[in-house]
Coordinates of C-alpha atoms and ligand atoms in Angstrom, one line a residue:
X1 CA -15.8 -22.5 -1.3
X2 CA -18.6 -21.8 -3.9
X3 CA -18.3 -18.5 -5.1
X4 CA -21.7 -17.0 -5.6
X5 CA -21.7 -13.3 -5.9
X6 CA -19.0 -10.5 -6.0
X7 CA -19.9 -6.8 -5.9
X8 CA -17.5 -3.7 -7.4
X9 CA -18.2 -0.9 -6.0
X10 CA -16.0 2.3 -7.4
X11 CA -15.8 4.9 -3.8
X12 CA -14.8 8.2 -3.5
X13 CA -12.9 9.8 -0.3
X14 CA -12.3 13.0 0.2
X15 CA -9.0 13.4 2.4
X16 CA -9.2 15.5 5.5
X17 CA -6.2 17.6 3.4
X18 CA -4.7 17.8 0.1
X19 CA -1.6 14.8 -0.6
X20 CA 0.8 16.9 -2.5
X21 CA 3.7 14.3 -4.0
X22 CA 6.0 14.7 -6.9
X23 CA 3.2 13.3 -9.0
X24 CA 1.0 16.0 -7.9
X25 CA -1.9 17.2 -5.4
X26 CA -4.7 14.7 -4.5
X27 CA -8.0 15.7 -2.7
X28 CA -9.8 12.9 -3.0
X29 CA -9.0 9.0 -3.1
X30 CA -10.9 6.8 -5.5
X31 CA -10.7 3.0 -5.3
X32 CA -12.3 -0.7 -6.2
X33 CA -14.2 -1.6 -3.3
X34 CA -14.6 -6.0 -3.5
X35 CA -17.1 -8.0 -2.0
X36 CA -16.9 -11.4 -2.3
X37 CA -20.0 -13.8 -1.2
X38 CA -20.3 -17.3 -0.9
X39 CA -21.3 -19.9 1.8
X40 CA -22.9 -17.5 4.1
X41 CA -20.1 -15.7 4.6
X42 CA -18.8 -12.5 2.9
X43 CA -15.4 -11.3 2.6
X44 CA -13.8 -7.5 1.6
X45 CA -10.8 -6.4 0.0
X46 CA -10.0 -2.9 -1.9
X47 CA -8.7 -2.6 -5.1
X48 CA -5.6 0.5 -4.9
X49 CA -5.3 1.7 -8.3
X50 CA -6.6 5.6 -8.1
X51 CA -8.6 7.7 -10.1
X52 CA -5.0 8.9 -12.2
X53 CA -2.4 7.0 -13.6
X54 CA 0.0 8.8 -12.4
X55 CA 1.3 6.0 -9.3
X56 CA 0.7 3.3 -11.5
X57 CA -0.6 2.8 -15.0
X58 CA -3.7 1.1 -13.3
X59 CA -6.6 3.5 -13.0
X60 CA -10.0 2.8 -11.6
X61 CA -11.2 2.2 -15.0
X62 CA -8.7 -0.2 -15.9
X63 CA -9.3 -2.1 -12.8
X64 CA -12.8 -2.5 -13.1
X65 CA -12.6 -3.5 -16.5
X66 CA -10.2 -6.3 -15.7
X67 CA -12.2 -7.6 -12.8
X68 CA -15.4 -7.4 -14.5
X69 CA -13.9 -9.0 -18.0
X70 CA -11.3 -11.5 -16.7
X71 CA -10.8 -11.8 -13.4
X72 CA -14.2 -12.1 -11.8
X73 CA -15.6 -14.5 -15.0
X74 CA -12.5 -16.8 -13.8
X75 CA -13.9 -17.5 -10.1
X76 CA -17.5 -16.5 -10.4
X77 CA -20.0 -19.6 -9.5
X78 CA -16.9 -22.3 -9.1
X79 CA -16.4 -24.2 -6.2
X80 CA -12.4 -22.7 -4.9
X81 CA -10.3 -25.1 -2.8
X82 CA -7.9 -22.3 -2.2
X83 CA -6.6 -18.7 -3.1
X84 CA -4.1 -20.5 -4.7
X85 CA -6.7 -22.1 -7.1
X86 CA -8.0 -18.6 -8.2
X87 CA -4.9 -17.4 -8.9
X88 CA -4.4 -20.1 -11.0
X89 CA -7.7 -19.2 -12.4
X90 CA -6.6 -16.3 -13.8
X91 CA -2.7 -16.4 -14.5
X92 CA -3.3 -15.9 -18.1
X93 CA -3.8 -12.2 -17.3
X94 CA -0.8 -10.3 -16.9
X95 CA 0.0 -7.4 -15.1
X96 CA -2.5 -5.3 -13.6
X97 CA -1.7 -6.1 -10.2
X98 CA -3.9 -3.8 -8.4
X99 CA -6.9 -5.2 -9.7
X100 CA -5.7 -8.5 -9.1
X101 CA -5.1 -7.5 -5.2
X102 CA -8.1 -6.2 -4.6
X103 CA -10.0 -9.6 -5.6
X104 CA -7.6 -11.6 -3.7
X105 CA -7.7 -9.4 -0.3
X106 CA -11.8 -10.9 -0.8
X107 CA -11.1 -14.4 -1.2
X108 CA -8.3 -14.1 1.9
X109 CA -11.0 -12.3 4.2
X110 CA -13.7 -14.6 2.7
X111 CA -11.8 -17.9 3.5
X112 CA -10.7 -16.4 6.7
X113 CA -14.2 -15.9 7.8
X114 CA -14.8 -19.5 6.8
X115 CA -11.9 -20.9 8.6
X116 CA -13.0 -18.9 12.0
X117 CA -9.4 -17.1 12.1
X118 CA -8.2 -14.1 11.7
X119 CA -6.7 -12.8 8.5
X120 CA -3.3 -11.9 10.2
X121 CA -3.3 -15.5 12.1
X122 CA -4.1 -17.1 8.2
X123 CA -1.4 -14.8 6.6
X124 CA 1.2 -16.1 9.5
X125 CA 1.5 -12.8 11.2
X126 CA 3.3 -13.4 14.7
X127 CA 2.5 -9.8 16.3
X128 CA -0.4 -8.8 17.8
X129 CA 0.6 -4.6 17.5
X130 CA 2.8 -3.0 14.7
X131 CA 4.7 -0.4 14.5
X132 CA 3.5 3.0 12.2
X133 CA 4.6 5.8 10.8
X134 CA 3.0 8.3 8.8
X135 CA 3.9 10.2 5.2
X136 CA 3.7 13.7 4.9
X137 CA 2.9 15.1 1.7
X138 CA 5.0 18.5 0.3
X139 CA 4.2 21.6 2.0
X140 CA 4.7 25.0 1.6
X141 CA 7.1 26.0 3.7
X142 CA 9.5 24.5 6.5
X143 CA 7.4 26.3 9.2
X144 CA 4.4 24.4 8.3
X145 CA 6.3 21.3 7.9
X146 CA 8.0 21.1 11.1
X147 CA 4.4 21.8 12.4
X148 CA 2.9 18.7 11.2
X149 CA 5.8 16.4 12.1
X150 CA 5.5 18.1 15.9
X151 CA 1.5 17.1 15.7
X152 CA 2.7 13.6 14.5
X153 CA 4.9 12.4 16.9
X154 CA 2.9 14.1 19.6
X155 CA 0.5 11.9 18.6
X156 CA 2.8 8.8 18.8
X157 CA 3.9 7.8 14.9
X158 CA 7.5 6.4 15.0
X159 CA 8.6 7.3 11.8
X160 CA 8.6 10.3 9.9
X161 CA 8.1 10.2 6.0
X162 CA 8.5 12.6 3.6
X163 CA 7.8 13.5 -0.2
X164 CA 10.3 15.3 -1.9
X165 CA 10.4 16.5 -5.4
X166 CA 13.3 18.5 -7.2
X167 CA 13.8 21.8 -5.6
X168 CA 11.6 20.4 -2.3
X169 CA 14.1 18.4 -0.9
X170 CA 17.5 19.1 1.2
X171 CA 16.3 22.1 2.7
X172 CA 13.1 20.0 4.2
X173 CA 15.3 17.5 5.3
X174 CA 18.0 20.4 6.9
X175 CA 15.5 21.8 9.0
X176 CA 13.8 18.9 10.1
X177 CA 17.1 17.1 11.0
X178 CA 17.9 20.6 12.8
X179 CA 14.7 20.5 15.0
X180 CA 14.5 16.8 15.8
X181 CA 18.3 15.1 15.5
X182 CA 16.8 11.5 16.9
X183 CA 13.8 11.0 15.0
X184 CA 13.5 8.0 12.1
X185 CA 13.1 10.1 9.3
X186 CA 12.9 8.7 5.6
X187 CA 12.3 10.5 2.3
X188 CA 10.0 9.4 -0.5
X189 CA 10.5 10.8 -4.6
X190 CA 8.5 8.6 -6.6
X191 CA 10.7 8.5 -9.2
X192 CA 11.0 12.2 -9.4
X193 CA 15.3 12.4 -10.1
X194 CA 17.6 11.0 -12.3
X195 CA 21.4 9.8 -12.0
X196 CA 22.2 13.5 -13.1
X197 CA 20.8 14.4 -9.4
X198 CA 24.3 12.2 -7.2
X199 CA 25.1 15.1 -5.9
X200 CA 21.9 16.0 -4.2
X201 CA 21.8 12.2 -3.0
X202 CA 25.5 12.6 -1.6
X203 CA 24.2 15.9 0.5
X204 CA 21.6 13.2 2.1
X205 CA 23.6 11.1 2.9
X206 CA 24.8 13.4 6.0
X207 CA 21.5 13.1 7.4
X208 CA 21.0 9.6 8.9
X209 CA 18.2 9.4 7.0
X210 CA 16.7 6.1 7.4
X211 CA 16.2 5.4 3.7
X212 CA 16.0 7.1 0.3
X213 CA 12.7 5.3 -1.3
X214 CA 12.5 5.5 -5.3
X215 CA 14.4 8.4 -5.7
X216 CA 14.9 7.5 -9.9
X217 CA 12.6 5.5 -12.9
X218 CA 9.3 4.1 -11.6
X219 CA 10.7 0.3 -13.6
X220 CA 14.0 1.3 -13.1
X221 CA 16.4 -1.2 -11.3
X222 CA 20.1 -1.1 -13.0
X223 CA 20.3 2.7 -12.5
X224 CA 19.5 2.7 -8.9
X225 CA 21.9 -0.2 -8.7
X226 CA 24.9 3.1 -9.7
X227 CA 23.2 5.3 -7.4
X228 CA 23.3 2.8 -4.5
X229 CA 27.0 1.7 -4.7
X230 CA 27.6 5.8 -4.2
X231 CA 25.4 6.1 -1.1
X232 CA 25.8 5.1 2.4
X233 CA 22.0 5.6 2.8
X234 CA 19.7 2.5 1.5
X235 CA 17.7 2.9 -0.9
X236 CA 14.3 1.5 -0.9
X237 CA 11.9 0.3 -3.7
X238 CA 8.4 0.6 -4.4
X239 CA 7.0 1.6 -7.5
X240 CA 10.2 -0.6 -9.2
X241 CA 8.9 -3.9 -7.3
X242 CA 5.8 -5.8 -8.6
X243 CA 6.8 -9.2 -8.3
X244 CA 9.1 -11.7 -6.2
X245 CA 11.2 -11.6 -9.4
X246 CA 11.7 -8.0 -9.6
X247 CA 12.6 -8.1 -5.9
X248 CA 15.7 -10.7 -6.1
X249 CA 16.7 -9.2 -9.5
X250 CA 16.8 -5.6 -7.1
X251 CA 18.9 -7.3 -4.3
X252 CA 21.3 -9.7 -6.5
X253 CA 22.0 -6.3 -8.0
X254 CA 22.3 -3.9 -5.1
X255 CA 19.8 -1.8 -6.1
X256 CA 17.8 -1.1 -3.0
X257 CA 18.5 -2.4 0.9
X258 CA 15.1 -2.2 2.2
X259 CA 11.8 -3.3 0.1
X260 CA 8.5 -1.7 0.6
X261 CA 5.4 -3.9 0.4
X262 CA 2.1 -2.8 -1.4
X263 CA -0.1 -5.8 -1.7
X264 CA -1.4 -4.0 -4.7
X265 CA 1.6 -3.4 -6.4
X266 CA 2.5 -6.8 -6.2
X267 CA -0.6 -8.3 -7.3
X268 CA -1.9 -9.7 -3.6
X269 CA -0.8 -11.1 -0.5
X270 CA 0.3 -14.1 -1.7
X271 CA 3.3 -12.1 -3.9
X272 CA 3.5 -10.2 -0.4
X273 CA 4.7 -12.9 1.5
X274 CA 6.8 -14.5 -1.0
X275 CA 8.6 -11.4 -0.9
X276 CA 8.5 -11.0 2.5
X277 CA 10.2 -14.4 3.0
X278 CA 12.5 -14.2 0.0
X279 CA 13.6 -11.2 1.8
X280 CA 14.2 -12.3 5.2
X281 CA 16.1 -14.8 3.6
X282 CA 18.8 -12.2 2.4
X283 CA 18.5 -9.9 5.7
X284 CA 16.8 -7.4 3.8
X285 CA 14.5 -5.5 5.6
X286 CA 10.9 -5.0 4.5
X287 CA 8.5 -2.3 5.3
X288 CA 4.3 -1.8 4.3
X289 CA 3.5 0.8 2.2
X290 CA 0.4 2.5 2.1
X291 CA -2.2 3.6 -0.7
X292 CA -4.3 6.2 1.5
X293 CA -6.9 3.3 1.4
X294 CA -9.9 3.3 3.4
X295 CA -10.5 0.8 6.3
X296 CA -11.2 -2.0 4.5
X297 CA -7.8 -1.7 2.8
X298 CA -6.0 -0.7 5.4
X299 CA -7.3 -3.8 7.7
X300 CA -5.5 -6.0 5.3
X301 CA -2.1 -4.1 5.4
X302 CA -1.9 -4.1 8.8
X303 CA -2.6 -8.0 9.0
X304 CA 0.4 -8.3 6.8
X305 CA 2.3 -6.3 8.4
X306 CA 2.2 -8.7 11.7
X307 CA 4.3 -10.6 9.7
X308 CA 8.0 -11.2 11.7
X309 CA 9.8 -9.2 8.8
X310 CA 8.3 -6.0 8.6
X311 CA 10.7 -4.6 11.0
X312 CA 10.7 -1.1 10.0
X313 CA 7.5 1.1 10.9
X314 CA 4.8 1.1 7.9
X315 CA 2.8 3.6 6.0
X316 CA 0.0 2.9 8.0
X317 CA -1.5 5.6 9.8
X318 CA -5.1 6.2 11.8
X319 CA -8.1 6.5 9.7
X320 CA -8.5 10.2 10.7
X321 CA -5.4 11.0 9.1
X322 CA -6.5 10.6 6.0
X323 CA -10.5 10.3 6.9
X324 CA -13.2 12.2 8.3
X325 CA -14.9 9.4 9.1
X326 CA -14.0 5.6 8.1
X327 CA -16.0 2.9 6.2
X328 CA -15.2 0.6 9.0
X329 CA -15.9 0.0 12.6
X330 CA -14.0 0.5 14.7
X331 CA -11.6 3.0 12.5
X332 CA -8.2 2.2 13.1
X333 CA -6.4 4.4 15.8
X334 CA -2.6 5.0 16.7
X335 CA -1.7 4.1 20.6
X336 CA 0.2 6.5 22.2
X337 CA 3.3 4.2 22.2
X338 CA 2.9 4.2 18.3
X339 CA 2.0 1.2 17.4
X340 CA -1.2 0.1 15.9
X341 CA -3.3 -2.8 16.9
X342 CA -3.8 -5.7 14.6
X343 CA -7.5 -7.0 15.2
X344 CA -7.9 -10.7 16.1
X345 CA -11.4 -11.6 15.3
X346 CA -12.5 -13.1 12.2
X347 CA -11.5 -12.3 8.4
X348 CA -10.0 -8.6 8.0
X349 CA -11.6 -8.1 12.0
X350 CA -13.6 -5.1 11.5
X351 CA -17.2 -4.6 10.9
X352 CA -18.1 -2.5 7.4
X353 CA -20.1 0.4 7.8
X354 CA -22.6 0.1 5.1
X355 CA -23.9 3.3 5.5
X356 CA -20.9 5.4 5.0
X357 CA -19.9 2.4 2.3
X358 CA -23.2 3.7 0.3
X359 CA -22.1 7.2 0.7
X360 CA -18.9 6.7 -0.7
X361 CA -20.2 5.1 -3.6
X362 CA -20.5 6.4 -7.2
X363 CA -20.7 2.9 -9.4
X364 CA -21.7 -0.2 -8.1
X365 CA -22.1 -3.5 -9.7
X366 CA -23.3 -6.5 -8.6
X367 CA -22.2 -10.3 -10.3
X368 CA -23.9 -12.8 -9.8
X369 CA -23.4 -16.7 -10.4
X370 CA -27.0 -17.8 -12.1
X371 CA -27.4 -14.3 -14.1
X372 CA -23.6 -13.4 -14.6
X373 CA -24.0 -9.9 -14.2
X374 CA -27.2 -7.3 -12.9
X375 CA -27.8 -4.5 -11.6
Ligands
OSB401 O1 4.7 6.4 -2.7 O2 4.3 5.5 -0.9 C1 3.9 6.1 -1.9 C2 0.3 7.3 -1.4 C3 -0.2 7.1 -2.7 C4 0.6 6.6 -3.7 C5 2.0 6.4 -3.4 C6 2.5 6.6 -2.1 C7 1.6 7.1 -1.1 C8 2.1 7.4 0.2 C9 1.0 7.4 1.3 O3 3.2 7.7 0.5 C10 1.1 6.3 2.2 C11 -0.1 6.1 3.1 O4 -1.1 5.5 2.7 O5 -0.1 6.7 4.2
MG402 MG1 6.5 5.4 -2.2

């Protein structure tokens, strides 16, 4: 596959309501939109690092200046055999995983597209629907949180996530265990306690909460390995996990029971599915994450998520949850069973919407093979 042109364009999304998190209140969503050209055919992927560092030391800014300096200059005008072959391409560059991602998500659409199969039948998904959940951000009050888990599951989502932060924790998940004993119900920190907080843990633990995800360090792995020999709960990694490596060094040490997958996080799908595998081999449960990303993200996830491991429902929700409207067609939608359907035609299997794309868009470059760069 010659590679003859990539495009960056840097988007901007306002969500249809605030994401409050320990890491604080988002209104919008910027990320590294990656379009990938060669052959005749043109593939997509989405770049997760945000406009803050705040997730992740990856911003926007750093993103785009390792594509445009390293990453892109590694593939651009060079006839690929394979993903792997990029990769190779540019293992000199370490870290930086979400700008990695976003350029691989491309070359997996692009190469799809070529192939004439879909991304989730190339990635070696074996579901044709998924199961989704939906994350709740803090709110301010109990009322208005059982309110929005009520207009969830009314609208179908299986699982019930949410963010806690110190002093926003046990008495969200009191009341919401009170009001709905049966639901799957999880609780997301990012890395917002320490090992002084056991106690607060222990409480949770009477709760039949499905999982505890990153309650301590955001690289931590040894001191979640203490907390987790005290708890019945599992604990679940994200922000900890960027690598296959990280993941078996988590597991060998009991760290965590259940492993959320970000294909950003972990540098791209490739890293997603070793994982996945690695952890199938050990009976550890994997889930997919989610980044708020827009369609063309999003179309990606869920085509990993079709893989046989990812038994416990994603955060991966309908595009009007986080969306007015969508930069793809169609958006994605939740059945009322909740389950979301993976698309089967070509690539990523939905159509970009240029016109919202160009809305959306407040930098764009374009690289090309002859010139290097324009535009
Ligand atoms: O920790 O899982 C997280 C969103 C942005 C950054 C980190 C996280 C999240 C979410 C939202 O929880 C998941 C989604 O996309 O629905
Ligand atoms: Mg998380």
């Amino acid at each position: 596959m010659k590679i003859e042109k990539i495009e960056l364009r840097h988007i901007k999304m306002e969500l249809v309501s605030p994401f409050t998190t320990s890491m604080g209140t988002e209104y919008d969503e910027e990320h590294i939109i990656v379009r990938v050209d060669g052959e005749g055919s043109t593939g997509w992927g989405e770049s997760v690092a945000e406009g803050t560092p705040f997730y992740s030391y990856e911003t926007v800014t750093t993103a785009w200046h390792i594509l445009q300096d390293f990453l892109i200059p590694s593939i651009l005008g060079k006839d690929i055999s394979g993903i792997d072959k990029a990769i190779a391409s540019y293992e000199k560059v370490r870290g930086h995983m979400m700008a990695k991602a976003g350029l691989e998500a491309a070359l997996w659409d692009l190469f799809a597209k070529s192939e004439n199969i879909s991304l989730s039948k190339m990635l070696g998904g074996t579901r044709d629907k998924i199961d989704v959940g939906v994350s709740i951000g803090i709110q301010s009050s109990v009322a208005e949180l059982i309110k929005k888990v009520e207009g969830y599951l009314a609208e179908g989502y299986k699982r019930i996530k949410i963010k806690i932060s110190p002093g926003n924790d046990i008495q969200f998940v009191q009341a919401l265990r009170k009001e709905f004993p049966n639901i799957l119900l999880q609780v997301d920190a990012n890395s917002a306690y320490e090992l002084k907080h056991i106690g607060l843990f222990k409480q949770m633990d009477d709760y039949n909460l499905l999982l505890i995800e990153q309650p301590l360090g955001y690289e931590d792995i040894y001191d979640h390995s203490k907390l987790q020999r005290e708890l019945k709960t599992p604990i679940c990694l994200d922000e900890s996990i960027h690598s296959l490596d990280d993941t078996r060094a988590a597991i060998e040490l009991d760290s965590c029971r259940v492993i959320n997958i970000k294909p950003g996080r972990v540098g791209g799908f490739t890293e997603s599915k070793l994982i996945h595998d690695y952890c199938a081999s050990k009976k550890i449960p994997v889930w997919h994450g989610g980044m708020l990303e827009s369609g063309i993200g999003r179309a990606g996830n869920v085509a990993l998520a079709s893989l046989p491991n990812f038994t416990l429902p994603g955060d991966i929700s309908a595009s009007k949850r986080y969306y007015k409207q969508d930069i793809v067609e169609p958006e994605f939608i939740v059945n009322k069973d909740g389950t979301m359907d993976v698309p089967t035609l070509l690539g990523i299997g939905v159509e970009v919407n240029m016109g919202m794309l160009e809305k959306v868009t407040v930098k764009r470059k374009v690289f090309t093979w002859r010139s290097r760069t324009t535009s």
